[in-house]
Amino acid sequence: MSGYLAENLKRIRPYVPGEQPRDGGYIKLNTNENPYFPSRYAVSKITDRVLDETRLYSDPTSTELREAIAARYKIGRENVAVGNGSDEILAFAFRAFSEKGVCFPDITYGFYKVFAALFGAEAEEIPLNGDFTVDKKKYFGRGKLVVLANPNAQTGIYLPLPEVEEIVKNNRGNVVLIDEAYTDFGGESAAGLIGRYENLMVVQTFSKSRSLAGARIGFAMADPKLIADLELVKNSFNPYNVNRLSAILAKAAIEDESYFADSVEKIKRTRDESAAALKETGFEVLPSSANFLMIRHPDVGGRELYEKLKERGVLVRHFGDERIREYIRVSIGTPENMRIFTEKVKEIVDGKKG
Ligand code: PMP
């Protein structure tokens, strides 16, 4: 840290992403990426002509991509904003709507706390129930930005849509942001409620269910006035936030519905099979509607599991937060990835017994 850094940034603890090893020698189950190739139809759109056009700035309105997203969700393009990953959309939303503070669960996506700190918003962490479910009543009438990941990050637990709607209804004076990074793997999107609630913002990403984490495309769906607020922040920061290649990939990927449906189905099936196998090995498995499993074993701690798996060439995620310290989070890979993972954890658990 230099002596030049702004005083109010000196105590920020930035988000720490999962490891991205360069050598490719690991089975990588740590950042909830999709194990399957992106849509071939989407990739085929990156032609020589498209590459030539990278000389030119991208479309600052991202109109074609927004239209494709709007068509998929049966809303208008004025209901859609796109960003450089949903992280950027979240950053814009925190900047725009957290003046009176922000609240979110104590166990959730770690970036919320960081955005609050970066933008000087007071953050309130609302404890999840003992079984890691959300108590909807704790979110009623907050008078500040409400942020809920649904399914929730780290736990994978889904809050049924009628309860999400009640939270939105009971917060008319502030924005309720539903982060649906994982919803395609099991939840019902709140996108269908747009048009009925002018305080609802739904955020999704191409990083998980559409295999495009490296292309960095996320989007918000909301009332046109909320979208205009996000645009105001974007145009005060980086008008060309979405690059040409990623916009083309994402537009074609969202049009390739059958490929998307097929890859999501495969991941859901593998998730359910892996959960069953892990339970047989004595693991407690939180009920997941996402592309990851949060698991805990009575005989081996979370940190130890993470380290021993890493020694055996499998990367998973371990979080230091007190309530989930004994768990590891495992992203769903291919059936072969998961077979190796299950074999390695069994070896670790059996070694502990012997
Ligand atoms: N929200 C949640 C809940 C996440 O887990 C992630 C991925 N780490 C993101 C948003 C950000 O995803 P991206 O920026 O790749 O769209």
CSV table of C-alpha atoms and ligand atoms in Angstrom, one decimal:
chain,number,residue,atom,x,y,z
A,1,MET,CA,0.0,0.0,0.0
A,2,SER,CA,1.4,3.4,-0.9
A,3,GLY,CA,1.2,6.5,1.1
A,4,TYR,CA,-0.9,8.0,-1.7
A,5,LEU,CA,-3.8,5.7,-1.3
A,6,ALA,CA,-7.1,7.5,-0.3
A,7,GLU,CA,-7.5,7.4,3.5
A,8,ASN,CA,-11.0,5.8,3.2
A,9,LEU,CA,-9.7,2.9,1.1
A,10,LYS,CA,-6.9,1.9,3.5
A,11,ARG,CA,-9.1,-0.5,5.5
A,12,ILE,CA,-10.9,-2.1,2.6
A,13,ARG,CA,-10.5,-5.8,2.4
A,14,PRO,CA,-10.9,-6.6,-1.3
A,15,TYR,CA,-12.7,-9.6,-2.6
A,16,VAL,CA,-10.5,-12.7,-2.9
A,17,PRO,CA,-11.5,-14.7,-5.9
A,18,GLY,CA,-11.0,-18.5,-6.0
A,19,GLU,CA,-7.6,-19.7,-7.3
A,20,GLN,CA,-7.1,-19.7,-11.1
A,21,PRO,CA,-4.0,-21.9,-11.4
A,22,ARG,CA,-2.0,-21.4,-14.7
A,23,ASP,CA,-0.8,-24.9,-15.1
A,24,GLY,CA,-4.2,-26.6,-15.7
A,25,GLY,CA,-3.0,-29.6,-13.7
A,26,TYR,CA,-6.0,-29.5,-11.3
A,27,ILE,CA,-9.5,-30.7,-11.4
A,28,LYS,CA,-11.0,-27.3,-10.9
A,29,LEU,CA,-14.1,-27.3,-8.8
A,30,ASN,CA,-13.6,-24.0,-6.9
A,31,THR,CA,-15.2,-21.1,-8.8
A,32,ASN,CA,-18.5,-22.5,-10.1
A,33,GLU,CA,-17.5,-22.4,-13.7
A,34,ASN,CA,-19.3,-24.6,-16.2
A,35,PRO,CA,-17.3,-27.7,-17.3
A,36,TYR,CA,-18.9,-27.7,-20.8
A,37,PHE,CA,-17.7,-26.0,-23.9
A,38,PRO,CA,-19.7,-22.8,-24.7
A,39,SER,CA,-22.4,-23.0,-27.4
A,40,ARG,CA,-20.6,-23.9,-30.7
A,41,TYR,CA,-23.2,-21.7,-32.5
A,42,ALA,CA,-22.0,-18.8,-30.3
A,43,VAL,CA,-18.3,-19.5,-30.9
A,44,SER,CA,-18.9,-19.8,-34.7
A,45,LYS,CA,-20.0,-16.1,-34.7
A,46,ILE,CA,-16.4,-14.9,-34.0
A,47,THR,CA,-15.4,-14.6,-37.7
A,48,ASP,CA,-12.5,-12.8,-39.3
A,49,ARG,CA,-14.8,-9.8,-40.0
A,50,VAL,CA,-15.8,-9.6,-36.4
A,51,LEU,CA,-12.1,-9.7,-35.4
A,52,ASP,CA,-11.3,-7.0,-37.9
A,53,GLU,CA,-14.0,-4.8,-36.3
A,54,THR,CA,-12.3,-4.9,-32.9
A,55,ARG,CA,-10.5,-1.8,-34.3
A,56,LEU,CA,-13.8,0.0,-33.6
A,57,TYR,CA,-15.2,0.8,-30.2
A,58,SER,CA,-18.1,-1.4,-29.1
A,59,ASP,CA,-21.7,-0.2,-29.1
A,60,PRO,CA,-22.1,1.8,-25.9
A,61,THR,CA,-25.8,0.9,-25.8
A,62,SER,CA,-25.2,-2.8,-26.4
A,63,THR,CA,-28.6,-2.8,-28.2
A,64,GLU,CA,-28.4,-6.2,-30.0
A,65,LEU,CA,-27.4,-8.1,-26.9
A,66,ARG,CA,-30.0,-6.3,-24.8
A,67,GLU,CA,-32.7,-7.2,-27.4
A,68,ALA,CA,-31.7,-10.8,-27.4
A,69,ILE,CA,-31.9,-11.0,-23.6
A,70,ALA,CA,-35.2,-9.1,-23.6
A,71,ALA,CA,-36.6,-11.6,-26.2
A,72,ARG,CA,-35.5,-14.6,-24.0
A,73,TYR,CA,-37.3,-13.1,-20.9
A,74,LYS,CA,-40.3,-11.6,-22.7
A,75,ILE,CA,-39.6,-8.1,-21.6
A,76,GLY,CA,-38.6,-4.9,-23.4
A,77,ARG,CA,-35.0,-3.9,-24.2
A,78,GLU,CA,-35.6,-0.8,-22.0
A,79,ASN,CA,-35.9,-3.4,-19.1
A,80,VAL,CA,-32.3,-4.6,-19.6
A,81,ALA,CA,-28.8,-3.4,-18.9
A,82,VAL,CA,-25.6,-5.3,-19.5
A,83,GLY,CA,-22.3,-5.2,-17.8
A,84,ASN,CA,-18.8,-6.6,-17.7
A,85,GLY,CA,-19.8,-9.6,-15.7
A,86,SER,CA,-22.6,-9.4,-13.1
A,87,ASP,CA,-20.0,-8.1,-10.7
A,88,GLU,CA,-20.0,-4.8,-12.6
A,89,ILE,CA,-23.8,-4.6,-12.7
A,90,LEU,CA,-23.8,-5.2,-8.9
A,91,ALA,CA,-21.2,-2.5,-8.5
A,92,PHE,CA,-23.3,0.0,-10.5
A,93,ALA,CA,-26.4,-1.0,-8.4
A,94,PHE,CA,-24.6,-0.5,-5.1
A,95,ARG,CA,-23.3,2.9,-6.3
A,96,ALA,CA,-26.8,3.9,-7.4
A,97,PHE,CA,-29.0,2.6,-4.6
A,98,SER,CA,-27.1,2.1,-1.4
A,99,GLU,CA,-27.1,5.7,-0.1
A,100,LYS,CA,-29.3,4.8,2.9
A,101,GLY,CA,-27.3,1.6,3.5
A,102,VAL,CA,-27.7,-2.0,2.3
A,103,CYS,CA,-28.6,-5.3,3.9
A,104,PHE,CA,-27.9,-8.9,2.9
A,105,PRO,CA,-27.6,-12.3,4.7
A,106,ASP,CA,-24.6,-13.0,6.9
A,107,ILE,CA,-23.7,-16.0,4.7
A,108,THR,CA,-23.8,-15.0,1.0
A,109,TYR,CA,-21.7,-13.7,-1.9
A,110,GLY,CA,-18.6,-12.1,-0.3
A,111,PHE,CA,-18.5,-9.3,-2.8
A,112,TYR,CA,-21.5,-7.5,-1.4
A,113,LYS,CA,-19.6,-6.5,1.7
A,114,VAL,CA,-16.7,-5.2,-0.4
A,115,PHE,CA,-18.9,-3.1,-2.7
A,116,ALA,CA,-20.6,-1.6,0.4
A,117,ALA,CA,-17.1,-0.6,1.7
A,118,LEU,CA,-15.9,0.7,-1.6
A,119,PHE,CA,-18.9,2.9,-2.1
A,120,GLY,CA,-19.1,4.0,1.6
A,121,ALA,CA,-22.5,2.4,2.3
A,122,GLU,CA,-23.4,1.1,5.7
A,123,ALA,CA,-23.8,-2.7,5.5
A,124,GLU,CA,-26.1,-4.7,7.7
A,125,GLU,CA,-25.7,-8.5,7.7
A,126,ILE,CA,-28.9,-10.3,8.5
A,127,PRO,CA,-28.3,-13.8,10.0
A,128,LEU,CA,-29.7,-16.7,8.1
A,129,ASN,CA,-31.7,-19.3,10.1
A,130,GLY,CA,-29.9,-22.2,11.7
A,131,ASP,CA,-30.5,-24.3,8.6
A,132,PHE,CA,-29.2,-21.5,6.4
A,133,THR,CA,-32.6,-20.6,5.0
A,134,VAL,CA,-33.7,-17.0,4.7
A,135,ASP,CA,-36.3,-15.6,7.2
A,136,LYS,CA,-38.3,-13.4,4.8
A,137,LYS,CA,-39.8,-11.3,7.6
A,138,LYS,CA,-36.3,-10.0,8.5
A,139,TYR,CA,-36.2,-8.3,5.1
A,140,PHE,CA,-39.6,-6.5,5.3
A,141,GLY,CA,-39.6,-2.7,5.4
A,142,ARG,CA,-35.9,-2.2,5.5
A,143,GLY,CA,-35.7,1.4,4.1
A,144,LYS,CA,-32.4,0.5,2.5
A,145,LEU,CA,-31.1,-1.5,-0.5
A,146,VAL,CA,-31.9,-5.2,0.0
A,147,VAL,CA,-29.6,-7.7,-1.8
A,148,LEU,CA,-30.4,-11.4,-1.9
A,149,ALA,CA,-28.6,-14.0,-3.9
A,150,ASN,CA,-31.2,-16.6,-5.0
A,151,PRO,CA,-30.2,-19.5,-4.9
A,152,ASN,CA,-28.0,-18.1,-2.2
A,153,ALA,CA,-24.2,-18.1,-2.8
A,154,GLN,CA,-22.2,-20.6,-0.7
A,155,THR,CA,-25.3,-22.5,0.5
A,156,GLY,CA,-27.1,-23.1,-2.8
A,157,ILE,CA,-30.4,-22.9,-1.0
A,158,TYR,CA,-33.3,-21.4,-2.9
A,159,LEU,CA,-35.9,-19.0,-1.5
A,160,PRO,CA,-39.3,-19.8,-3.2
A,161,LEU,CA,-40.5,-17.1,-5.6
A,162,PRO,CA,-43.7,-16.2,-3.6
A,163,GLU,CA,-41.4,-15.3,-0.6
A,164,VAL,CA,-39.2,-13.2,-2.9
A,165,GLU,CA,-42.3,-11.4,-4.1
A,166,GLU,CA,-43.4,-10.7,-0.5
A,167,ILE,CA,-40.0,-9.2,0.3
A,168,VAL,CA,-40.3,-7.0,-2.8
A,169,LYS,CA,-43.9,-6.0,-1.9
A,170,ASN,CA,-42.8,-5.1,1.6
A,171,ASN,CA,-40.0,-2.7,0.5
A,172,ARG,CA,-41.8,-0.3,-1.8
A,173,GLY,CA,-39.5,2.6,-0.7
A,174,ASN,CA,-36.2,1.0,-1.7
A,175,VAL,CA,-34.7,-1.3,-4.3
A,176,VAL,CA,-34.7,-5.1,-3.8
A,177,LEU,CA,-31.9,-6.7,-5.9
A,178,ILE,CA,-32.2,-10.4,-6.5
A,179,ASP,CA,-28.9,-11.9,-7.7
A,180,GLU,CA,-29.8,-14.9,-9.8
A,181,ALA,CA,-26.3,-16.0,-10.8
A,182,TYR,CA,-27.4,-19.6,-10.1
A,183,THR,CA,-31.1,-19.6,-10.8
A,184,ASP,CA,-30.9,-21.6,-14.1
A,185,PHE,CA,-29.8,-24.6,-12.1
A,186,GLY,CA,-33.0,-25.0,-10.1
A,187,GLY,CA,-34.7,-21.8,-9.1
A,188,GLU,CA,-37.6,-19.9,-10.6
A,189,SER,CA,-36.5,-16.5,-11.8
A,190,ALA,CA,-38.1,-13.3,-10.4
A,191,ALA,CA,-37.8,-11.8,-14.0
A,192,GLY,CA,-41.5,-12.6,-14.5
A,193,LEU,CA,-42.4,-10.1,-11.7
A,194,ILE,CA,-40.8,-7.2,-13.6
A,195,GLY,CA,-43.5,-4.9,-14.8
A,196,ARG,CA,-45.4,-5.3,-11.5
A,197,TYR,CA,-42.8,-3.9,-9.2
A,198,GLU,CA,-40.8,-0.8,-9.9
A,199,ASN,CA,-38.4,-1.5,-7.0
A,200,LEU,CA,-37.3,-4.9,-8.2
A,201,MET,CA,-34.0,-5.6,-10.0
A,202,VAL,CA,-33.0,-9.1,-11.1
A,203,VAL,CA,-29.4,-9.7,-11.9
A,204,GLN,CA,-28.1,-12.7,-13.9
A,205,THR,CA,-24.9,-13.8,-15.6
A,206,PHE,CA,-23.5,-15.7,-18.6
A,207,SER,CA,-20.7,-17.0,-16.4
A,208,LYS,CA,-22.3,-20.2,-15.1
A,209,SER,CA,-25.2,-21.7,-17.0
A,210,ARG,CA,-23.9,-20.4,-20.4
A,211,SER,CA,-20.2,-21.3,-20.0
A,212,LEU,CA,-18.9,-17.8,-20.6
A,213,ALA,CA,-17.2,-16.8,-17.3
A,214,GLY,CA,-14.2,-15.6,-19.2
A,215,ALA,CA,-16.2,-13.4,-21.6
A,216,ARG,CA,-17.5,-11.4,-18.6
A,217,ILE,CA,-21.1,-10.6,-19.4
A,218,GLY,CA,-23.8,-10.0,-16.8
A,219,PHE,CA,-27.2,-8.3,-17.0
A,220,ALA,CA,-29.9,-6.6,-15.0
A,221,MET,CA,-33.6,-6.7,-15.6
A,222,ALA,CA,-35.9,-4.1,-14.0
A,223,ASP,CA,-38.3,-1.3,-14.5
A,224,PRO,CA,-36.9,1.1,-17.2
A,225,LYS,CA,-36.4,3.9,-14.6
A,226,LEU,CA,-34.1,1.6,-12.5
A,227,ILE,CA,-32.3,0.6,-15.8
A,228,ALA,CA,-31.8,4.3,-16.6
A,229,ASP,CA,-30.2,4.7,-13.1
A,230,LEU,CA,-27.7,1.9,-13.9
A,231,GLU,CA,-27.0,3.5,-17.3
A,232,LEU,CA,-26.3,6.8,-15.6
A,233,VAL,CA,-23.6,5.2,-13.4
A,234,LYS,CA,-22.2,3.2,-16.4
A,235,ASN,CA,-22.0,6.3,-18.5
A,236,SER,CA,-20.2,8.1,-15.7
A,237,PHE,CA,-17.6,5.4,-15.5
A,238,ASN,CA,-17.1,3.3,-18.6
A,239,PRO,CA,-19.5,3.7,-21.6
A,240,TYR,CA,-17.9,0.9,-23.6
A,241,ASN,CA,-18.1,-1.6,-20.7
A,242,VAL,CA,-19.1,-4.6,-22.9
A,243,ASN,CA,-16.5,-5.5,-25.5
A,244,ARG,CA,-17.4,-6.5,-29.1
A,245,LEU,CA,-16.4,-10.1,-29.0
A,246,SER,CA,-18.2,-10.9,-25.7
A,247,ALA,CA,-21.4,-9.1,-26.8
A,248,ILE,CA,-21.5,-11.3,-30.0
A,249,LEU,CA,-20.8,-14.5,-28.0
A,250,ALA,CA,-23.4,-13.7,-25.4
A,251,LYS,CA,-26.1,-12.7,-27.9
A,252,ALA,CA,-25.7,-16.0,-29.8
A,253,ALA,CA,-25.4,-18.0,-26.6
A,254,ILE,CA,-28.7,-16.8,-25.4
A,255,GLU,CA,-30.3,-17.6,-28.7
A,256,ASP,CA,-29.0,-21.2,-28.5
A,257,GLU,CA,-31.7,-22.3,-26.1
A,258,SER,CA,-31.4,-26.1,-26.7
A,259,TYR,CA,-27.7,-26.2,-26.1
A,260,PHE,CA,-28.2,-24.2,-22.9
A,261,ALA,CA,-31.0,-26.5,-21.7
A,262,ASP,CA,-29.0,-29.6,-22.4
A,263,SER,CA,-25.9,-28.4,-20.5
A,264,VAL,CA,-27.9,-27.2,-17.5
A,265,GLU,CA,-29.7,-30.6,-17.4
A,266,LYS,CA,-26.4,-32.5,-17.4
A,267,ILE,CA,-25.1,-30.4,-14.5
A,268,LYS,CA,-28.3,-30.8,-12.5
A,269,ARG,CA,-28.2,-34.6,-13.0
A,270,THR,CA,-24.5,-34.8,-12.0
A,271,ARG,CA,-25.2,-32.6,-9.0
A,272,ASP,CA,-27.9,-34.9,-7.7
A,273,GLU,CA,-25.8,-38.0,-8.3
A,274,SER,CA,-22.8,-36.4,-6.6
A,275,ALA,CA,-25.0,-35.4,-3.6
A,276,ALA,CA,-26.2,-39.0,-3.2
A,277,ALA,CA,-22.7,-40.4,-3.4
A,278,LEU,CA,-21.4,-37.9,-0.9
A,279,LYS,CA,-24.2,-38.7,1.6
A,280,GLU,CA,-23.2,-42.4,1.4
A,281,THR,CA,-19.7,-41.4,2.4
A,282,GLY,CA,-21.2,-39.7,5.5
A,283,PHE,CA,-21.3,-36.1,4.3
A,284,GLU,CA,-24.0,-33.6,5.2
A,285,VAL,CA,-25.0,-32.0,1.9
A,286,LEU,CA,-27.0,-28.7,1.9
A,287,PRO,CA,-30.0,-28.9,-0.5
A,288,SER,CA,-28.6,-27.2,-3.5
A,289,SER,CA,-30.5,-25.5,-6.4
A,290,ALA,CA,-27.2,-24.3,-7.8
A,291,ASN,CA,-24.2,-25.7,-9.7
A,292,PHE,CA,-22.3,-26.4,-6.5
A,293,LEU,CA,-22.7,-28.4,-3.3
A,294,MET,CA,-21.9,-27.2,0.2
A,295,ILE,CA,-20.8,-30.2,2.2
A,296,ARG,CA,-19.4,-31.1,5.6
A,297,HIS,CA,-18.1,-34.3,7.2
A,298,PRO,CA,-18.3,-35.1,10.9
A,299,ASP,CA,-14.7,-36.4,11.0
A,300,VAL,CA,-12.7,-34.0,8.8
A,301,GLY,CA,-12.7,-30.2,9.0
A,302,GLY,CA,-13.3,-27.9,6.1
A,303,ARG,CA,-9.8,-26.5,5.9
A,304,GLU,CA,-8.2,-30.0,6.1
A,305,LEU,CA,-10.5,-31.3,3.4
A,306,TYR,CA,-9.6,-28.4,1.1
A,307,GLU,CA,-5.9,-28.9,1.7
A,308,LYS,CA,-5.9,-32.6,1.3
A,309,LEU,CA,-7.9,-32.4,-1.9
A,310,LYS,CA,-5.5,-29.8,-3.2
A,311,GLU,CA,-2.6,-32.2,-2.5
A,312,ARG,CA,-4.5,-34.8,-4.6
A,313,GLY,CA,-5.0,-32.4,-7.5
A,314,VAL,CA,-8.6,-31.3,-6.8
A,315,LEU,CA,-9.3,-27.6,-6.1
A,316,VAL,CA,-12.5,-26.8,-4.1
A,317,ARG,CA,-13.4,-23.6,-2.1
A,318,HIS,CA,-13.1,-23.2,1.6
A,319,PHE,CA,-14.4,-20.1,3.4
A,320,GLY,CA,-13.2,-18.9,6.7
A,321,ASP,CA,-16.5,-17.4,7.9
A,322,GLU,CA,-17.4,-18.9,11.3
A,323,ARG,CA,-20.7,-20.4,10.4
A,324,ILE,CA,-19.4,-22.3,7.3
A,325,ARG,CA,-15.8,-23.0,8.3
A,326,GLU,CA,-16.4,-26.7,8.6
A,327,TYR,CA,-17.8,-26.9,5.0
A,328,ILE,CA,-16.2,-27.0,1.6
A,329,ARG,CA,-18.0,-25.7,-1.6
A,330,VAL,CA,-17.6,-28.0,-4.6
A,331,SER,CA,-18.6,-26.8,-8.0
A,332,ILE,CA,-20.2,-29.4,-10.3
A,333,GLY,CA,-17.9,-30.6,-13.0
A,334,THR,CA,-18.3,-33.4,-15.6
A,335,PRO,CA,-19.3,-36.8,-14.3
A,336,GLU,CA,-15.7,-37.9,-14.6
A,337,ASN,CA,-14.5,-34.9,-12.6
A,338,MET,CA,-17.0,-35.7,-9.9
A,339,ARG,CA,-16.1,-39.4,-9.9
A,340,ILE,CA,-12.5,-38.5,-9.2
A,341,PHE,CA,-13.5,-35.9,-6.6
A,342,THR,CA,-15.7,-38.5,-4.8
A,343,GLU,CA,-13.0,-41.1,-4.9
A,344,LYS,CA,-10.5,-38.6,-3.4
A,345,VAL,CA,-12.8,-37.4,-0.5
A,346,LYS,CA,-13.6,-41.0,0.3
A,347,GLU,CA,-9.8,-41.7,0.5
A,348,ILE,CA,-9.4,-38.7,2.8
A,349,VAL,CA,-12.3,-39.7,5.1
A,350,ASP,CA,-11.3,-43.4,5.2
A,351,GLY,CA,-7.7,-42.4,6.0
A,352,LYS,CA,-9.1,-40.4,9.0
A,353,LYS,CA,-10.9,-43.4,10.3
A,354,GLY,CA,-7.9,-45.8,10.0
B,1,PMP,N1,-23.2,-13.2,-8.0
B,1,PMP,C1,-22.9,-14.3,-7.3
B,1,PMP,C2,-23.9,-14.8,-6.3
B,1,PMP,C3,-21.8,-15.1,-7.7
B,1,PMP,O1,-21.5,-16.2,-7.1
B,1,PMP,C4,-20.9,-14.6,-8.7
B,1,PMP,C5,-19.7,-15.3,-9.1
B,1,PMP,N2,-18.6,-15.3,-8.3
B,1,PMP,C6,-21.3,-13.4,-9.3
B,1,PMP,C7,-22.4,-12.7,-8.9
B,1,PMP,C8,-20.4,-12.7,-10.3
B,1,PMP,O2,-20.4,-13.4,-11.5
B,1,PMP,P1,-19.9,-12.7,-12.9
B,1,PMP,O3,-19.2,-11.4,-12.5
B,1,PMP,O4,-18.9,-13.7,-13.4
B,1,PMP,O5,-21.1,-12.5,-13.7
